[in-house]
XYZ file of C-alpha atoms in Angstrom:
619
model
C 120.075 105.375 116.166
C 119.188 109.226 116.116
C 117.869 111.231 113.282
C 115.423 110.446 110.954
C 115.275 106.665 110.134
C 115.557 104.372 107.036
C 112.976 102.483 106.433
C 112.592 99.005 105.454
C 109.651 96.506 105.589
C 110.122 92.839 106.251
C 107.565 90.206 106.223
C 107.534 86.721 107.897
C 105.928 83.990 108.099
C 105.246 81.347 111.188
C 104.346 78.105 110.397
C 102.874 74.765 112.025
C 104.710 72.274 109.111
C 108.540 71.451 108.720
C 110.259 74.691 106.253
C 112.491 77.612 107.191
C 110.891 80.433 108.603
C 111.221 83.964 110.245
C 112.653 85.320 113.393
C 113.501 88.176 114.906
C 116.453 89.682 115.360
C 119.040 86.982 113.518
C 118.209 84.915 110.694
C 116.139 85.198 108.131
C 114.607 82.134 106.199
C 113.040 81.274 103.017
C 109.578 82.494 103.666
C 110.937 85.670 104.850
C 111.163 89.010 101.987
C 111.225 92.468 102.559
C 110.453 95.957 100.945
C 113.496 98.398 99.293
C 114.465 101.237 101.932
C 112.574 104.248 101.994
C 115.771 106.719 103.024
C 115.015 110.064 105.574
C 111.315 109.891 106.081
C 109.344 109.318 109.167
C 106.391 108.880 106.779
C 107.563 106.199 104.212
C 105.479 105.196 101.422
C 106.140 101.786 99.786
C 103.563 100.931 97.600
C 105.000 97.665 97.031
C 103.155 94.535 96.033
C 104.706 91.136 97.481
C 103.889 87.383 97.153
C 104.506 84.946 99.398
C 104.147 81.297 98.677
C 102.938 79.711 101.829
C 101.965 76.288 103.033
C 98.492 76.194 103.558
C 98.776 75.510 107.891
C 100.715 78.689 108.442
C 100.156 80.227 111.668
C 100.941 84.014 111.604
C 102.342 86.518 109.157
C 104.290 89.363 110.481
C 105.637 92.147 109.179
C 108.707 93.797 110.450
C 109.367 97.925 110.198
C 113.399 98.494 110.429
C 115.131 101.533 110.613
C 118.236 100.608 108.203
C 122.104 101.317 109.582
C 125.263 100.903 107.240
C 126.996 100.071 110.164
C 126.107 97.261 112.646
C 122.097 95.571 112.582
C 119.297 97.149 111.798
C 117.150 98.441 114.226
C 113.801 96.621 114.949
C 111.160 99.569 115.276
C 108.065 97.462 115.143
C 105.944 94.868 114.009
C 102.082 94.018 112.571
C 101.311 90.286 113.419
C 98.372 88.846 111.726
C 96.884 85.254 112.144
C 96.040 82.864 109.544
C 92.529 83.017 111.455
C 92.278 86.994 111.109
C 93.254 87.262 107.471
C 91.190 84.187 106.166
C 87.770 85.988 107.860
C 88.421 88.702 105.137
C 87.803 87.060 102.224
C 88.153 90.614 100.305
C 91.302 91.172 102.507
C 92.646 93.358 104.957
C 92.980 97.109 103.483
C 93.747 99.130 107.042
C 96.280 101.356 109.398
C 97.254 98.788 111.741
C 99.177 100.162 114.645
C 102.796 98.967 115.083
C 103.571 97.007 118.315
C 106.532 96.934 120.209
C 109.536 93.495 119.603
C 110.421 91.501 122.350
C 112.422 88.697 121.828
C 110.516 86.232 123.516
C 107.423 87.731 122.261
C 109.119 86.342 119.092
C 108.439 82.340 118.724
C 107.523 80.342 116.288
C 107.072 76.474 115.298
C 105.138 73.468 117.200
C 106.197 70.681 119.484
C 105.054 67.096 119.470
C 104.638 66.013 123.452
C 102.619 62.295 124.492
C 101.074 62.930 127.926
C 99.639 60.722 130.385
C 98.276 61.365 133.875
C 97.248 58.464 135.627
C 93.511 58.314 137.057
C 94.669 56.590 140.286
C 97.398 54.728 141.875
C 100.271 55.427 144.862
C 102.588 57.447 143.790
C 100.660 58.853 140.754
C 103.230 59.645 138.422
C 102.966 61.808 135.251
C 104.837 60.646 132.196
C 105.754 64.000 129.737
C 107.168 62.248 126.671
C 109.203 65.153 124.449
C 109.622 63.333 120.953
C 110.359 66.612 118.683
C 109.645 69.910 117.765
C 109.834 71.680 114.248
C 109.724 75.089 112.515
C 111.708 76.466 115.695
C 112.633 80.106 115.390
C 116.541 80.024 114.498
C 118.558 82.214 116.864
C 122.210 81.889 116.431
C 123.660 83.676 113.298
C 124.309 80.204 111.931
C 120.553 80.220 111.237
C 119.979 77.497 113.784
C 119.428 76.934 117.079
C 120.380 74.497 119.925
C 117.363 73.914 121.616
C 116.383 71.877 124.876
C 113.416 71.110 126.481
C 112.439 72.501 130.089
C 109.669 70.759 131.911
C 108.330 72.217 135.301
C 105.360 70.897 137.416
C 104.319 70.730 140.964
C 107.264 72.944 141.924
C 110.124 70.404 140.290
C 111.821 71.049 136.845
C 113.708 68.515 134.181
C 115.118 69.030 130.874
C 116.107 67.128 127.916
C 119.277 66.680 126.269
C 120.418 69.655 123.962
C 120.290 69.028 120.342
C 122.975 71.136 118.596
C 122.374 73.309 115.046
C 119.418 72.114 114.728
C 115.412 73.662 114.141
C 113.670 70.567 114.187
C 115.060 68.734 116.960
C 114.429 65.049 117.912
C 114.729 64.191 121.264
C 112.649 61.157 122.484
C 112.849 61.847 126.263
C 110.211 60.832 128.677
C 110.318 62.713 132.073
C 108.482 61.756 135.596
C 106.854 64.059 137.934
C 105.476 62.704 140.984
C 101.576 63.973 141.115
C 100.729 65.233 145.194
C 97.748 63.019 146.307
C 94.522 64.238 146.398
C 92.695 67.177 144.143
C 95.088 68.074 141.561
C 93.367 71.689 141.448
C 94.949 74.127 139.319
C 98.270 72.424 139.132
C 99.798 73.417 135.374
C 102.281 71.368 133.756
C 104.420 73.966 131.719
C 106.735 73.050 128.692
C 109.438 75.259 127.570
C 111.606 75.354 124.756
C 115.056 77.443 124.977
C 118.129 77.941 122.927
C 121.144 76.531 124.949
C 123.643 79.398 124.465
C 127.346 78.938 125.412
C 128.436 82.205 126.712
C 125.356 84.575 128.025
C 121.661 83.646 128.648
C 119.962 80.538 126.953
C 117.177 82.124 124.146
C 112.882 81.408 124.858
C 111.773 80.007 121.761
C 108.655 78.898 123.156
C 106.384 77.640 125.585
C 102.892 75.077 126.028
C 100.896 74.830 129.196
C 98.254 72.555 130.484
C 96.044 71.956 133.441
C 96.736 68.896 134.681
C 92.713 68.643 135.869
C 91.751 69.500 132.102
C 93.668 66.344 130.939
C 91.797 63.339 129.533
C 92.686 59.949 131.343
C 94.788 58.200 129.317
C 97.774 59.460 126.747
C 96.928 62.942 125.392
C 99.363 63.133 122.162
C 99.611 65.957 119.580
C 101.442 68.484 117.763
C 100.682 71.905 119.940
C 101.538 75.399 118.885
C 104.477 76.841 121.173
C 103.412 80.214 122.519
C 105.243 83.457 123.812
C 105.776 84.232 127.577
C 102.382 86.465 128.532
C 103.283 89.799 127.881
C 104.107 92.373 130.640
C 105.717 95.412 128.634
C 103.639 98.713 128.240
C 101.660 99.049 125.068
C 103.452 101.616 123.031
C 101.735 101.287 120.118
C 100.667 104.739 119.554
C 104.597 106.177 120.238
C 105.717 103.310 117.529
C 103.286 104.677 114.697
C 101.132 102.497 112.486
C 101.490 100.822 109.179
C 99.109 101.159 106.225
C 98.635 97.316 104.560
C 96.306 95.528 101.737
C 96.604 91.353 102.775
C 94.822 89.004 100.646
C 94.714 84.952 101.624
C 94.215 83.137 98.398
C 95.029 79.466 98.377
C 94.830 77.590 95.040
C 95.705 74.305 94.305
C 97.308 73.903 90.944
C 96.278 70.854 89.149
C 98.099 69.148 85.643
C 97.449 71.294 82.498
C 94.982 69.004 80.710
C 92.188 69.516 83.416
C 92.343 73.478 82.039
C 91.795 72.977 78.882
C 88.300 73.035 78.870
C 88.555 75.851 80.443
C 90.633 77.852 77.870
C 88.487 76.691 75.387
C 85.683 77.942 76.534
C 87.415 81.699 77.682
C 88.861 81.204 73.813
C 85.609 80.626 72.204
C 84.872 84.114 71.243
C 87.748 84.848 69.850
C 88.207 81.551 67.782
C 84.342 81.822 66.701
C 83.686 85.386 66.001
C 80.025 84.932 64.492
C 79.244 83.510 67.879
C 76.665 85.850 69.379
C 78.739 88.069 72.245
C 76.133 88.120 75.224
C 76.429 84.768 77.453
C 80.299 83.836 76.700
C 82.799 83.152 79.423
C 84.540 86.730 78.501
C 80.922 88.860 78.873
C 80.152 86.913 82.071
C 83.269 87.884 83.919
C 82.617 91.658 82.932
C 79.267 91.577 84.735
C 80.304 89.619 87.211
C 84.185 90.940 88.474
C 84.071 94.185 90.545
C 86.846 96.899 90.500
C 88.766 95.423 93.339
C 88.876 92.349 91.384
C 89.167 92.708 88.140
C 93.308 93.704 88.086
C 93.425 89.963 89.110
C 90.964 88.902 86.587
C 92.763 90.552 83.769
C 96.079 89.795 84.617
C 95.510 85.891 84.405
C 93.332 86.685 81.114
C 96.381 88.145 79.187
C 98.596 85.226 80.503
C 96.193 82.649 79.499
C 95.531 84.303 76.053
C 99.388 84.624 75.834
C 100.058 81.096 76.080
C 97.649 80.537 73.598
C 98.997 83.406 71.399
C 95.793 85.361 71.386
C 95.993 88.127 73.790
C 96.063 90.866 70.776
C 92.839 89.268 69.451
C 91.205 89.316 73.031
C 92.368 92.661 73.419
C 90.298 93.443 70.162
C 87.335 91.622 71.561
C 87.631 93.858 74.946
C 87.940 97.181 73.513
C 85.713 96.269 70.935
C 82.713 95.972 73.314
C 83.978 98.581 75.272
C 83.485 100.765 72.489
C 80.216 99.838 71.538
C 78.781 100.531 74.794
C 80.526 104.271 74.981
C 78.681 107.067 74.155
C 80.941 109.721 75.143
C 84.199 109.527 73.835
C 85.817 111.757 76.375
C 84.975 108.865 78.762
C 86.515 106.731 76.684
C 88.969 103.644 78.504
C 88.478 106.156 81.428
C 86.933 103.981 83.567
C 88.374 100.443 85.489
C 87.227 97.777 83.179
C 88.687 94.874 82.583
C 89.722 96.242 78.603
C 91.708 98.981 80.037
C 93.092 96.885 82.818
C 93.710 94.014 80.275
C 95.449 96.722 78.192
C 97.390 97.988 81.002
C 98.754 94.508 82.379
C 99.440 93.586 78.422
C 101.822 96.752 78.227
C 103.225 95.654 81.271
C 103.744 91.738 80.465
C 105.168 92.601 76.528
C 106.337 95.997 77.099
C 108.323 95.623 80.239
C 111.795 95.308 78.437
C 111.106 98.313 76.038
C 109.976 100.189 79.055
C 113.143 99.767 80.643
C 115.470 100.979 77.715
C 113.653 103.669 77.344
C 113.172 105.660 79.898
C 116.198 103.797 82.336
C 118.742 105.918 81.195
C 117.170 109.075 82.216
C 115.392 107.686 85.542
C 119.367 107.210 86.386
C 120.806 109.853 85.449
C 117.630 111.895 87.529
C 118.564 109.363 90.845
C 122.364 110.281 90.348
C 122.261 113.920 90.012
C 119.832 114.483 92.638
C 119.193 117.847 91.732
C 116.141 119.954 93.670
C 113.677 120.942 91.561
C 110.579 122.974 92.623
C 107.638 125.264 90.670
C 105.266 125.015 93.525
C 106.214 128.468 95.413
C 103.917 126.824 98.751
C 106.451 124.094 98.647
C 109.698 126.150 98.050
C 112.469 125.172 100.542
C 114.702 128.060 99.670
C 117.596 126.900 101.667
C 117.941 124.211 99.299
C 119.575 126.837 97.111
C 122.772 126.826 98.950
C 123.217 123.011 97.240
C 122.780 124.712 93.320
C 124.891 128.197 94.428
C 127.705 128.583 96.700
C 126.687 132.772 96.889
C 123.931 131.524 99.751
C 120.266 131.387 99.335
C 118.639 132.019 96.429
C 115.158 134.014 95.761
C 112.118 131.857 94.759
C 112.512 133.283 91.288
C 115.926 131.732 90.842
C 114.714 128.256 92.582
C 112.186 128.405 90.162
C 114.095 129.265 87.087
C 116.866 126.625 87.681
C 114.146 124.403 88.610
C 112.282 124.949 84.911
C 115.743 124.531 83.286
C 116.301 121.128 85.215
C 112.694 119.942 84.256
C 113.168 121.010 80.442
C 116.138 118.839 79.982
C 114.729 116.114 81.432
C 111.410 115.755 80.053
C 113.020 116.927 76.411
C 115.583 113.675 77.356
C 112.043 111.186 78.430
C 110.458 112.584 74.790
C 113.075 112.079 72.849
C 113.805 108.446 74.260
C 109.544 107.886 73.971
C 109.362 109.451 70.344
C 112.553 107.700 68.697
C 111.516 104.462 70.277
C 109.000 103.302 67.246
C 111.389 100.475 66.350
C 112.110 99.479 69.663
C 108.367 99.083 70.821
C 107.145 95.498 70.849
C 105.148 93.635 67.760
C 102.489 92.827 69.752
C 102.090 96.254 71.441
C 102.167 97.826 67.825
C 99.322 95.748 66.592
C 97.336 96.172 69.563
C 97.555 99.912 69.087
C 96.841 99.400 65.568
C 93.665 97.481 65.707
C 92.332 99.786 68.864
C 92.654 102.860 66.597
C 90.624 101.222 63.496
C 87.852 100.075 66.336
C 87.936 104.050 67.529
C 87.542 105.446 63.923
C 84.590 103.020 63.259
C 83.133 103.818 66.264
C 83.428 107.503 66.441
C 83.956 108.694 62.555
C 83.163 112.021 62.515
C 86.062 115.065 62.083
C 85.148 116.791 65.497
C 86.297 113.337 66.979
C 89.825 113.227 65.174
C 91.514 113.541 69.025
C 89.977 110.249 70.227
C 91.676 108.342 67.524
C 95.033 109.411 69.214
C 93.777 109.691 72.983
C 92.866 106.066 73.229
C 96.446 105.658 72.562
C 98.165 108.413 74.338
C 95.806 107.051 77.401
C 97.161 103.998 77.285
C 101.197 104.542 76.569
C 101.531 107.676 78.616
C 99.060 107.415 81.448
C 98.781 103.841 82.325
C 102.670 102.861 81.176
C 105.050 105.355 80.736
C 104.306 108.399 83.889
C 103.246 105.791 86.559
C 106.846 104.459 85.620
C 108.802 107.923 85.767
C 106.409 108.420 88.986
C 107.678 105.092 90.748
C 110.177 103.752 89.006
C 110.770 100.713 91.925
C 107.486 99.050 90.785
C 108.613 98.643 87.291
C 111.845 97.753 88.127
C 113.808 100.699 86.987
C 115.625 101.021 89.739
C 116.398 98.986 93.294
C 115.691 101.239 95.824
C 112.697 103.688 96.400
C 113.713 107.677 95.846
C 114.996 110.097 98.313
C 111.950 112.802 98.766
C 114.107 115.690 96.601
C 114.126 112.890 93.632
C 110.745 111.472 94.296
C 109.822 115.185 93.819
C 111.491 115.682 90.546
C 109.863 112.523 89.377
C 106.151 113.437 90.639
C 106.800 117.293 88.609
C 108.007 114.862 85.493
C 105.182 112.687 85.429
C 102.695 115.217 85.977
C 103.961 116.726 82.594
C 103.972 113.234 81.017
C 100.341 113.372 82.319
C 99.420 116.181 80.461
C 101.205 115.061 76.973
C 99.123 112.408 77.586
C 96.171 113.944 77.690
C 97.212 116.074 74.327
C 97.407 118.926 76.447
C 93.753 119.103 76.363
C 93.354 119.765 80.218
C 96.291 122.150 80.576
C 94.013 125.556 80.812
C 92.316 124.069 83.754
C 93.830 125.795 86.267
C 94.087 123.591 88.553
C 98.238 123.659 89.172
C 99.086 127.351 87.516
C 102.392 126.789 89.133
C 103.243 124.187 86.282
C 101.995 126.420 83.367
C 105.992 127.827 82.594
C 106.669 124.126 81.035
C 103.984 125.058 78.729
C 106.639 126.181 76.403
C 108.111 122.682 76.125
C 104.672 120.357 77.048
C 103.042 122.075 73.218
C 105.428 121.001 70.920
C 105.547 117.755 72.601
C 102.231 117.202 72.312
C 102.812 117.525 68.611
C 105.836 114.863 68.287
C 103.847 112.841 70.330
C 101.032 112.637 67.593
C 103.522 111.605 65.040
C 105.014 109.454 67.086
C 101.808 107.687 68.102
C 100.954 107.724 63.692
C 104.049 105.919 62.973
C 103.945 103.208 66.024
C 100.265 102.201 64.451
C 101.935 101.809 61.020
C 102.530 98.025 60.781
C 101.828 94.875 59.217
C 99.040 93.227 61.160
C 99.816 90.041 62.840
C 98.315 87.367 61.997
C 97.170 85.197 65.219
C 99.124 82.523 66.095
C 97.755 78.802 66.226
C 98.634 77.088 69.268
C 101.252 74.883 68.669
C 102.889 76.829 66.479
C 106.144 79.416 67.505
C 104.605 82.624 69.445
C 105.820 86.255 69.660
C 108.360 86.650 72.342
C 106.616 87.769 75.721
C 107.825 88.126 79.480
C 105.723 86.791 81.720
C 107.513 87.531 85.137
C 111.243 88.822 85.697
C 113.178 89.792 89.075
C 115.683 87.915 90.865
C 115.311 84.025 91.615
C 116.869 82.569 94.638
C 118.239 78.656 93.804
C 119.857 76.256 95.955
C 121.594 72.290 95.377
C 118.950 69.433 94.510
C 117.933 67.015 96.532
C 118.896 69.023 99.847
C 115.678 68.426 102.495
C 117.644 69.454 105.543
C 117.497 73.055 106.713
C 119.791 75.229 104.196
C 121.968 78.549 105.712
C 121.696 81.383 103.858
C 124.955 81.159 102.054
C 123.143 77.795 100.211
C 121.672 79.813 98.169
C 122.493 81.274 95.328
C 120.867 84.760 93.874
C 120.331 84.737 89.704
C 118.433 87.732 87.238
C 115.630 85.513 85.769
C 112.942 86.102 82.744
C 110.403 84.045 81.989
C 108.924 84.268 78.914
C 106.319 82.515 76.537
C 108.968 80.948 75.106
C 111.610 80.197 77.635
C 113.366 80.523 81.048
C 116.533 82.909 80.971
C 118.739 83.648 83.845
C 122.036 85.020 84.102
C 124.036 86.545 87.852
C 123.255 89.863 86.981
C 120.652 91.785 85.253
C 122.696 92.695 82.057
C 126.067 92.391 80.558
C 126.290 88.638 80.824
C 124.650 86.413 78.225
C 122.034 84.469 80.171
C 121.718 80.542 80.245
C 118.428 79.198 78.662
C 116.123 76.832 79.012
C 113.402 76.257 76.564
C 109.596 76.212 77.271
C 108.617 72.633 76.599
C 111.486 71.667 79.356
C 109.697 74.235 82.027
C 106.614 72.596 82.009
C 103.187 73.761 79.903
C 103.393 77.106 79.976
C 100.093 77.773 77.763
C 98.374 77.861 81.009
C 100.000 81.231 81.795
C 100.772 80.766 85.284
């Protein structure tokens, strides 16, 4: 395909145990996901974060770069393949440019086969027996999502195969094939197993090969499962012409156990919180402050407010965070500024309880901006003044007028975001409210004086605007406001938008800086903001505290995790096609498990807590 290409990442997994898995180029399987497509760039930018649940024996991940056609199949660009050997020696992960490597199809194999061999040590004739009794996890290449695979066998110049079992990835065949050994020295005579795809019409498919030296074999029967491997490669390296991808891959393997064996455990991470007069130095929650560094503390705090949700306690451990926080602050511009795990508990509490508010807040707008995909530019160096002919039909227009229609755009849309933010009080989430609420009372005890009547605010404002509300505006994929990444004219408008949600943020404190004059004309509108914004910011702090919640007892409504949730029939162990499954909006909260087909407009099926499973572990 010519022009610039659409990009879209897909990730796959190989793996040595019986489960769907990836291949290239037809079917995709259950361990398979990709990234939304980055549209007209040849330097795409993701910044996605994806999970995959994998058995613990998998082999390789790979991750796929396609160029995205509405017509027709994508086109395969390039791949990163990493071993389970390579990303398990990182403990810390992977965080690197890796470059991109060319596709071949029978580069592209996958799965294991199970062979029983036995070479006799001496006799006339010596025969070799090459028992095929199955294979599993074999790369599926007809659209179907199977494959009909066969076994070839080739050594000392003669070849056999085995029957061909049809639609099937994890084929059984039971054969046992002869080859006649030459007397004498063996040498380096290879015994060479293949595995192809019997195909029709056209050429049968590789899906993988196993070779052994017939000298290197132990007398008597050699029997294993043995990792099928690609053809040796032959192409030119083109990695440098195919570019190179930019990835973060972490390994962690946990093993989930019933919820009573974490119990101690929450009791003790609880313990300061339940038992306030206990002395603060030595407890669970001050050990994993020393102890966690900045890469992983988002981890650390993200299963913290889960936890302490379950147990209905996260506002009280978010008072316990910022609380020490506080006390060992001595500069209250530096306040929450820093990585620790209060502001990243904060920030992943907003996210977990706020996620919902987020979205009917600010959605409407982030549309509207995506639909009318208007150009907007104040940075003269970055002026495209062609771009005019798309707002006037009377040609170009001067950088003034860009500019102008550009400030007018930007007014209406940020006056839209601060209207939606600032009528929103009722909307915003109990939880979220009190949290705010107790976080100010900690900021006036700490800092009291008049000269410090900003803080009280900024810890807020910090909090709402820079860690919630403008990373949202900025990418509004990760929050899931919207499907797809934005085209670079919209991801512009967004980056101008959030810049100025930035600086209400910051109470327009660090708007004579300097450092982008270009953005000084929204002045006009960022002031008063900055005003509403205070009230708005008094009023969301008025409220009732809440009263912690004893466990066992009814908690305050909270999502835990929401996107969409693949299901398929019970009970079904064979390989499913893709059409088995069966694609449903879920949201799981503290309190239940809600899924409907689509996002909104249909009232959602239900299905309480206690049914799930114990949920007070937060998983």
């Amino acid at each position: 395909m010519g022009g610039i290409p659409e990009w879209g990442l897909t990730l796959g997994t190989s793996i040595p145990c019986p489960g769907p898995a990836p291949a290239i180029p037809t079917a995709w399987s259950r361990w398979t996901t990709r990234t939304a497509t980055v549209w007209k760039s040849l330097n795409p930018f993701w910044g996605e974060e994806i999970t995959l649940l994998l058995p613990r024996g998998f082999n390789n991940l790979t991750i796929y770069v396609l160029d995205e056609d509405t017509i027709g199949q994508d086109d395969v660009i390039g791949k990163v393949s990493l071993s389970h050997q390579q990303i398990a020696a990182e403990p810390r992960g992977i965080d690197s440019w890796l470059s991109l490597a060319p596709v071949n199809p029978d580069q592209e194999v996958q799965g294991e086969i199970h062979l029983e061999l036995q070479v006799p040590e001496r006799g006339q004739p010596r025969v070799l027996h090459c028992h095929l009794i199955e294979a599993r996890d074999l790369a599926p290449r007809d659209p179907s999502g199977t494959s009909d695979p066969f076994g070839r066998v080739s050594c000392c110049g003669h070849t056999l195969e085995t029957a061909v079992m049809k639609k099937t990835r994890f084929p059984h065949w039971d054969e046992v094939l002869e080859f006649e050994l030459p007397e004498g020295d063996l040498g380096e005579a290879v015994l060479n197993v293949e595995v192809w795809d019997w195909d029709i019409v056209g050429k049968n498919d590789f899906l993988g090969r196993v070779e052994f030296f017939l000298d290197t074999l132990c007398p008597g029967p050699t029997r294993g499962w043995f990792q099928l491997l690609p053809f040796p490669s032959t192409t030119e390296d083109h990695r440098r012409q195919l570019g190179a991808l930019r990835l973060t891959v972490k390994l962690l393997e946990d093993t989930v156990l019933p919820p009573h064996y974490y119990q101690p455990l929450i009791q003790l991470l609880t313990e300061p919180i339940l038992c306030p007069a206990q002395s603060p130095e030595g407890t669970a929650l001050a050990v994993l402050e020393e102890v966690t560094s900045g890469e992983s503390r988002q981890d650390v705090a993200t299963k913290l407010v889960k936890i302490f949700l379950g147990q209905g306690l996260a506002v009280p451990l978010l008072d316990y965070l910022t609380t020490h926080e506080l006390a060992r602050t001595t500069d209250p511009n530096t306040l929450f500024r820093s990585n620790s795990l209060a502001s990243k508990s904060m920030e992943q509490f907003m996210k977990v309880v706020g996620l919902p508010y987020l979205h009917e807040v600010l959605k409407p707008v982030v549309n509207r901006i995506f639909e009318e995909k208007k150009y907007v530019e104040l940075d003269p160096s970055k002026m495209e003044l062609s771009w005019g002919r798309r707002i006037s039909f009377k040609g170009s227009l001067s950088e003034a007028q860009v500019q102008e229609s550009s400030l007018e755009l930007l007014k209406g849309y940020l006056g839209d975001i601060i209207d939606a933010i600032v009528g929103s009080v009722d909307k915003c989430p109990l939880p979220m409210r009190v949290a705010f609420k107790q976080l100010r009372r900690r900021v006036e005890e700490r800092f009291p004086l008049a000269q410090h009547e900003e803080v009280r605010y900024f810890s807020i404002s910090g909090f709402l605007f820079l860690r919630f509300f403008a990373p949202a505006v900025l990418t509004p994929k990760l929050f899931g406001l919207r499907e797809q990444h934005a085209e670079p004219c919209t991801g512009r408008t967004l980056l101008l938008l959030a810049k100025a949600l930035q600086t209400i943020g910051n109470l327009g404190l660090q708007q004579g800086q300097g450092k982008e004059p270009w953005m000084a004309p929204l002045n006009a509108v960022l002031l008063p903001s900055v005003t509403r914004v205070r009230a708005f910011l008094d009023a969301l702090v008025t409220v009732v505290d809440e009263v912690p919640v004893p466990r066992g007892h009814s908690q305050p409504l909270a999502t835990i995790k929401e996107g969409p949730l693949h299901t398929c029939p019970e009970g079904r162990v064979a390989l499913l096609p893709r059409f088995a499954f069966k694609k449903r909006h879920f949201r799981l909260s503290t309190q239940a498990l809600a899924y409907a087909k689509v996002h909104q407009g249909q009232v959602p099926c239900s299905i309480p807590g206690e049914q799930v499973g114990d949920m007070d572990v937060g998983a």
